[in-house]
Amino acid sequence: MAQTPVKVTVTGAAGQIGYALLFRIASGQLLGADVPVTLSLLEIPQAVKAAEGTAMELDDCAFPLLRGIEITDDPNVAFNGANVALLVGAMPRKAGMERGDLLEANGGIFGPQGKAINDHAADDIRVLVVGNPANTNALIAQQHAPDVPAERFTAMTRLDHNRALSQLGAKLQVPVTEIKKMTIWGNHSATQYPDLFHTEVGGKIAAELVDEAWLRDTFIPTVAKRGAAIIEARGASSAASAANAAIDHVYDWVNGTEWTSAAIPSDGSYGVPEGLISSFPVASRNGKWEIIQGLEIDAFSRERIDASVRELEEEREAVRQLGLI
Ligand code: NAD
Ligand code: LMR
């Protein structure tokens, strides 16, 4: 029997990340090489024509798994029956800005989209927020979708996770495949905490394989400020690497993994207040993220996790003040 295609909605489809993402979804990299998909592209009215151009190119690839494309500026149409929603559409920051500076400009996008997801998406909807500030935008969307289980709203810290793997691999001169149990905690911002105290390389704890000064003064800031360094170098924010991380996040969510990083609603684990959408070490089992439990958190890590979580609380308070939740 022919398999029903999975409907994947991508917002900001005509943007930089959208262009890097759509072809990979259509080729089967998001869900699996045997899973047919339909794509729904949501854009603002001025960018619908550009999205139509991208759709023409998607057609021209003749992807065997791509069973249809719709393009719309109406969230109620875009999310109707959606199984996976990638909320990318939002303004990127410019040089000199922090991601939190985008809260006011971008926050307003996510309430209406959350409501449209609530009212129209399929029962198994999974949402990944990429648009910045991603954690708090995910919280805004979730707060407008009371009928959708809260844990279906996630935000992307997989790019930070992949950056951390790459930096550590280069330092230790090992392929990233040798590195296990990397963890990003907290916010997708400069306060995030890439944790090497549980990371293993060849069965040894990574923090013990590097000197403390490198860990504290090079590794952590390089990972946490990598987005700004990319903007400085490219003159535009990361796009292909962000799309790649979105693919990794959803693929693992659907197909399972024993350990990665994702920002998911806190259940109070590790002292992160319940409800905040914070990055944790996670496994995915039976299509659900689970926070990996039982890790020892020393004072060095505690201080950094707390600082990032405090920032998430401040962002939540800011969007309350703005009337966005
Ligand atoms: P871009 O400016 O190239 O594209 C954004 C697109 O979103 C534009 O086409 C715009 O028309 C569209 N858009 C704006 N408002 C919309 C709305 N209400 N509905 C639908 N579409 C809308 O930006 P980009 O480089 O693709 O980045 C998109 C977002 O992703 C930015 O906020 C950026 O900071 C963020 N980002 C996050 C990560 C992460 O790791 N979480 C990584 C990279 C970029
Ligand atoms: C990134 O991490 O590259 C993105 O969040 C873009 C940014 O503003 O840093």
Coordinates of C-alpha atoms and ligand atoms in Angstrom, one line a residue:
M1 CA 0.0 0.0 0.0
A2 CA 1.3 3.5 -0.8
Q3 CA 2.5 5.4 2.2
T4 CA 0.7 8.6 3.1
P5 CA 3.2 11.5 2.7
V6 CA 4.2 13.4 5.8
K7 CA 3.3 17.1 5.6
V8 CA 6.3 19.3 6.5
T9 CA 5.6 23.0 6.9
V10 CA 8.5 25.4 6.6
T11 CA 8.1 29.1 7.5
G12 CA 10.4 31.7 6.0
A13 CA 10.7 29.3 3.1
A14 CA 12.2 32.0 0.8
G15 CA 14.9 32.9 3.2
Q16 CA 18.5 31.8 3.4
I17 CA 17.9 28.8 5.7
G18 CA 14.8 27.9 3.8
Y19 CA 16.8 27.6 0.6
A20 CA 19.4 25.4 2.3
L21 CA 16.7 23.3 4.0
L22 CA 13.9 22.5 1.5
F23 CA 16.0 20.5 -1.0
R24 CA 17.3 18.3 1.8
I25 CA 13.8 17.7 3.2
A26 CA 12.6 16.8 -0.3
S27 CA 15.4 14.4 -0.8
G28 CA 14.5 12.4 2.2
Q29 CA 17.1 13.5 4.7
L30 CA 14.7 14.9 7.3
L31 CA 12.6 11.8 7.9
G32 CA 14.2 8.9 6.0
A33 CA 15.0 7.7 2.5
D34 CA 11.7 5.8 2.3
V35 CA 9.3 8.5 3.6
P36 CA 7.3 10.5 1.1
V37 CA 6.7 14.2 1.9
T38 CA 4.6 17.1 0.9
L39 CA 6.0 20.6 1.5
S40 CA 4.0 23.6 2.7
L41 CA 5.9 26.9 2.3
L42 CA 4.7 29.8 4.5
E43 CA 6.0 33.2 3.6
I44 CA 4.9 36.8 4.1
P45 CA 3.1 38.2 1.0
Q46 CA 6.1 40.1 -0.4
A47 CA 8.2 36.9 -0.4
V48 CA 5.6 34.5 -1.9
K49 CA 6.9 35.0 -5.4
A50 CA 10.5 34.1 -4.3
A51 CA 9.1 31.0 -2.6
E52 CA 7.4 30.1 -5.9
G53 CA 10.8 30.3 -7.6
T54 CA 12.2 27.9 -5.0
A55 CA 9.3 25.6 -5.6
M56 CA 10.0 25.6 -9.3
E57 CA 13.6 24.5 -8.5
L58 CA 12.2 21.8 -6.2
D59 CA 10.1 20.5 -9.1
D60 CA 13.1 20.6 -11.4
C61 CA 14.9 18.2 -9.1
A62 CA 12.3 15.5 -9.7
F63 CA 12.8 14.2 -6.1
P64 CA 11.1 10.7 -5.9
L65 CA 9.9 11.3 -2.4
L66 CA 8.3 14.8 -3.0
R67 CA 4.6 14.4 -3.5
G68 CA 3.4 18.0 -3.6
I69 CA 4.2 21.6 -2.7
E70 CA 1.9 24.3 -1.5
I71 CA 2.8 28.0 -1.1
T72 CA 0.8 30.4 1.1
D73 CA 0.9 33.5 3.2
D74 CA -1.8 32.1 5.5
P75 CA -0.6 30.2 8.6
N76 CA -4.1 28.5 8.8
V77 CA -3.5 26.9 5.4
A78 CA 0.2 26.3 5.9
F79 CA -0.2 24.3 9.1
N80 CA -3.4 22.5 8.1
G81 CA -2.7 18.8 8.6
A82 CA 1.0 19.5 9.2
N83 CA 3.0 16.7 10.9
V84 CA 6.2 18.6 11.2
A85 CA 6.6 22.3 11.4
L86 CA 9.9 24.1 11.1
L87 CA 9.5 27.7 12.2
V88 CA 12.4 29.4 10.5
G89 CA 10.7 32.6 9.3
A90 CA 12.0 35.5 11.4
M91 CA 14.5 38.3 11.1
P92 CA 18.2 37.4 11.7
R93 CA 20.4 39.6 13.9
K94 CA 23.0 41.9 12.4
A95 CA 26.6 42.3 13.6
G96 CA 26.7 43.8 17.1
M97 CA 23.3 42.5 18.1
E98 CA 22.6 39.7 20.6
R99 CA 19.8 37.2 19.6
G100 CA 17.7 38.4 22.5
D101 CA 17.5 41.8 20.8
L102 CA 15.2 40.2 18.3
L103 CA 12.6 39.4 20.8
E104 CA 10.4 42.4 20.2
A105 CA 10.8 42.2 16.4
N106 CA 10.2 38.5 16.0
G107 CA 8.1 37.5 19.1
G108 CA 4.9 38.6 17.4
I109 CA 5.3 36.1 14.6
F110 CA 5.1 33.1 16.9
G111 CA 1.8 33.6 18.8
P112 CA -0.4 33.5 15.6
Q113 CA 1.6 30.6 14.2
G114 CA 1.2 28.7 17.5
K115 CA -2.5 29.3 17.4
A116 CA -2.7 28.1 13.7
I117 CA -0.8 25.0 14.7
N118 CA -3.2 24.5 17.6
D119 CA -6.3 24.8 15.4
H120 CA -5.1 23.0 12.3
A121 CA -2.1 20.8 12.6
A122 CA -2.3 17.0 12.7
D123 CA -2.5 15.2 16.1
D124 CA 1.2 14.1 15.8
I125 CA 2.5 17.6 15.0
R126 CA 6.2 18.1 16.0
V127 CA 7.5 21.7 16.1
L128 CA 11.1 22.9 15.8
V129 CA 11.7 26.6 16.3
V130 CA 14.8 27.9 14.5
G131 CA 13.9 31.7 14.3
N132 CA 15.7 33.7 17.0
P133 CA 15.5 34.0 19.9
A134 CA 14.6 30.4 19.4
N135 CA 13.9 29.1 22.9
T136 CA 11.6 32.0 23.8
N137 CA 9.9 32.0 20.4
A138 CA 9.1 28.3 21.0
L139 CA 7.7 29.2 24.4
I140 CA 5.4 31.9 22.8
A141 CA 4.2 29.4 20.1
Q142 CA 3.5 26.7 22.7
Q143 CA 1.6 29.1 25.0
H144 CA -0.8 29.7 22.0
A145 CA -1.4 26.0 21.4
P146 CA -3.0 24.7 24.6
D147 CA -4.5 21.7 22.8
V148 CA -1.1 20.4 21.6
P149 CA 1.0 18.5 24.1
A150 CA 3.6 21.0 25.4
E151 CA 6.6 18.7 24.6
R152 CA 5.9 18.9 20.9
F153 CA 7.4 22.4 20.9
T154 CA 11.1 22.4 20.8
A155 CA 13.9 24.9 19.9
M156 CA 17.1 24.3 18.1
T157 CA 20.4 24.0 20.0
R158 CA 21.7 21.2 17.7
L159 CA 23.8 23.7 15.7
D160 CA 25.6 24.6 19.0
H161 CA 26.0 20.9 19.7
N162 CA 27.5 20.2 16.3
R163 CA 29.8 23.3 16.7
A164 CA 31.0 21.9 20.0
L165 CA 31.7 18.5 18.4
S166 CA 33.7 20.1 15.7
Q167 CA 35.7 22.3 18.0
L168 CA 36.5 19.5 20.3
G169 CA 37.3 17.1 17.5
A170 CA 39.8 19.6 16.0
K171 CA 41.4 20.2 19.4
L172 CA 41.9 16.5 20.1
Q173 CA 42.6 15.6 16.5
V174 CA 39.8 13.0 16.5
P175 CA 36.9 12.5 14.1
V176 CA 33.6 13.7 15.5
T177 CA 32.4 10.2 15.4
E178 CA 34.7 9.4 18.3
I179 CA 33.0 12.0 20.5
K180 CA 30.0 10.8 22.6
K181 CA 27.7 12.5 25.1
M182 CA 28.2 16.1 24.1
T183 CA 25.8 18.4 25.9
I184 CA 24.6 22.0 25.4
W185 CA 22.6 23.4 28.3
G186 CA 20.3 26.4 28.5
N187 CA 19.6 29.1 25.9
H188 CA 20.6 29.3 22.3
S189 CA 22.5 32.5 23.1
A190 CA 25.9 33.6 24.3
T191 CA 25.1 32.3 27.8
Q192 CA 24.7 28.7 26.6
Y193 CA 26.9 26.1 28.3
P194 CA 28.6 23.5 26.2
D195 CA 29.5 20.8 28.8
L196 CA 32.6 18.6 28.4
F197 CA 32.3 17.0 31.9
H198 CA 30.1 14.3 30.6
T199 CA 31.4 14.1 27.1
E200 CA 33.5 11.0 26.3
V201 CA 36.3 10.5 23.8
G202 CA 37.7 7.0 23.5
G203 CA 36.1 6.2 26.9
K204 CA 37.7 9.1 28.7
I205 CA 36.0 12.3 29.9
A206 CA 36.7 15.1 27.5
A207 CA 37.2 17.7 30.2
E208 CA 40.2 15.7 31.4
L209 CA 41.8 15.5 28.0
V210 CA 42.1 19.3 27.6
D211 CA 43.5 21.9 29.9
E212 CA 41.1 23.9 32.0
A213 CA 42.1 27.3 30.5
W214 CA 41.3 26.0 26.9
L215 CA 38.0 24.7 28.1
R216 CA 37.0 27.9 29.9
D217 CA 38.6 30.6 27.8
T218 CA 38.6 29.1 24.3
F219 CA 36.1 26.2 23.9
I220 CA 33.1 27.6 25.7
P221 CA 33.2 31.2 24.2
T222 CA 34.1 29.9 20.7
V223 CA 31.0 27.6 20.7
A224 CA 28.7 30.2 22.4
K225 CA 29.8 33.0 20.1
R226 CA 30.1 31.1 16.9
G227 CA 26.9 32.6 15.5
A228 CA 28.3 36.1 15.8
A229 CA 31.7 35.0 14.3
I230 CA 29.8 33.6 11.3
I231 CA 27.9 36.9 10.9
E232 CA 31.2 38.8 11.1
A233 CA 32.8 36.6 8.5
R234 CA 29.9 36.0 6.0
G235 CA 28.1 39.2 6.5
A236 CA 25.0 37.1 7.0
S237 CA 23.9 34.6 9.7
S238 CA 24.6 30.9 9.4
A239 CA 22.3 29.2 6.9
A240 CA 23.5 25.8 5.6
S241 CA 24.8 24.8 9.0
A242 CA 21.5 25.9 10.6
A243 CA 19.5 23.9 8.0
N244 CA 21.8 20.9 8.6
A245 CA 21.2 21.1 12.4
A246 CA 17.4 21.3 11.8
I247 CA 17.6 18.2 9.7
D248 CA 19.6 16.4 12.5
H249 CA 17.1 17.5 15.2
V250 CA 14.0 16.3 13.4
Y251 CA 15.6 13.1 12.1
D252 CA 16.7 12.1 15.6
W253 CA 13.4 13.1 17.1
V254 CA 11.5 10.8 14.7
N255 CA 14.0 8.0 14.3
G256 CA 15.6 7.9 17.8
T257 CA 19.0 8.7 19.3
E258 CA 20.7 7.8 22.6
W259 CA 22.3 11.2 23.2
T260 CA 22.1 14.7 21.7
S261 CA 21.2 18.3 22.7
A262 CA 17.7 19.8 22.2
A263 CA 15.8 22.7 23.8
I264 CA 12.6 21.1 25.2
P265 CA 10.1 22.2 27.9
S266 CA 11.7 21.6 31.3
D267 CA 10.0 19.2 33.7
G268 CA 12.1 20.7 36.5
S269 CA 15.1 18.4 35.9
Y270 CA 18.5 19.8 36.9
G271 CA 16.9 22.7 38.7
V272 CA 15.6 24.3 35.4
P273 CA 12.2 25.8 36.2
E274 CA 9.3 23.7 34.8
G275 CA 8.0 25.0 31.5
L276 CA 11.1 26.9 30.3
I277 CA 12.3 25.7 26.9
S278 CA 15.9 25.0 27.8
S279 CA 18.6 22.9 26.2
F280 CA 19.3 19.5 27.9
P281 CA 21.1 16.3 27.2
V282 CA 18.4 14.3 25.6
A283 CA 17.6 10.9 24.1
S284 CA 14.8 10.2 21.7
R285 CA 12.8 7.0 22.3
N286 CA 9.6 6.0 20.6
G287 CA 9.4 9.4 18.9
K288 CA 9.7 11.4 22.2
W289 CA 12.5 13.4 23.7
E290 CA 13.6 12.3 27.2
I291 CA 16.0 14.3 29.4
I292 CA 19.0 12.2 30.3
Q293 CA 18.8 11.9 34.1
G294 CA 21.3 11.3 36.9
L295 CA 24.3 13.4 35.7
E296 CA 26.5 14.9 38.4
I297 CA 26.7 18.7 38.0
D298 CA 29.7 20.3 39.6
A299 CA 30.0 23.9 40.8
F300 CA 31.7 25.0 37.5
S301 CA 28.8 23.7 35.4
R302 CA 26.1 24.7 37.9
E303 CA 27.1 28.3 37.7
R304 CA 27.0 28.3 34.0
I305 CA 23.7 26.4 33.6
D306 CA 22.1 28.8 36.2
A307 CA 23.3 31.9 34.3
S308 CA 21.7 30.6 31.0
V309 CA 18.5 29.6 32.7
R310 CA 18.3 33.0 34.4
E311 CA 18.5 34.6 31.0
L312 CA 15.6 32.3 29.8
E313 CA 13.6 33.5 32.8
E314 CA 14.3 37.1 31.9
E315 CA 13.3 36.5 28.3
R316 CA 10.0 34.9 29.5
E317 CA 9.4 37.9 31.7
A318 CA 10.1 40.3 28.8
V319 CA 7.6 38.6 26.5
R320 CA 5.1 38.7 29.3
Q321 CA 5.6 42.4 29.6
L322 CA 5.2 42.7 25.8
G323 CA 1.9 40.8 26.1
L324 CA 3.2 38.0 23.8
I325 CA 2.3 35.3 26.3
Ligands
NAD1 P1 16.3 35.4 6.2 O1 16.1 36.8 6.4 O2 17.2 34.9 5.0 O3 14.9 34.6 5.9 C1 13.8 34.8 6.8 C2 12.6 34.6 6.0 O4 11.5 34.6 6.9 C3 12.3 35.7 5.0 O5 12.1 35.1 3.7 C4 11.0 36.4 5.5 O6 10.2 36.9 4.4 C5 10.4 35.3 6.3 N1 9.4 35.7 7.3 C6 9.4 36.8 8.0 N2 8.3 36.8 8.8 C7 7.6 35.7 8.5 C8 6.3 35.3 8.9 N3 5.6 35.9 9.8 N4 5.9 34.1 8.4 C9 6.6 33.4 7.4 N5 7.8 33.9 7.0 C10 8.3 35.0 7.5 O7 16.8 34.7 7.5 P2 17.5 33.3 7.8 O8 19.0 33.5 7.6 O9 16.8 32.3 7.0 O10 17.2 33.1 9.3 C11 15.9 32.9 9.8 C12 16.0 32.9 11.4 O11 16.7 31.8 11.9 C13 16.6 34.1 12.0 O12 15.9 34.5 13.1 C14 18.0 33.6 12.4 O13 18.5 34.4 13.5 C15 17.6 32.2 12.9 N6 18.7 31.3 13.0 C16 18.6 30.4 14.1 C17 19.6 29.5 14.3 C18 19.6 28.5 15.4 O14 20.6 27.8 15.6 N7 18.5 28.4 16.2 C19 20.6 29.4 13.3 C20 20.7 30.3 12.3 C21 19.7 31.2 12.1
LMR2 C1 23.6 31.0 14.8 O1 23.8 30.5 15.9 O2 24.4 31.0 13.9 C2 22.2 31.7 14.6 O3 21.5 31.7 15.8 C3 22.4 33.1 14.1 C4 22.9 34.1 15.1 O4 22.3 35.1 15.2 O5 23.9 33.8 15.7

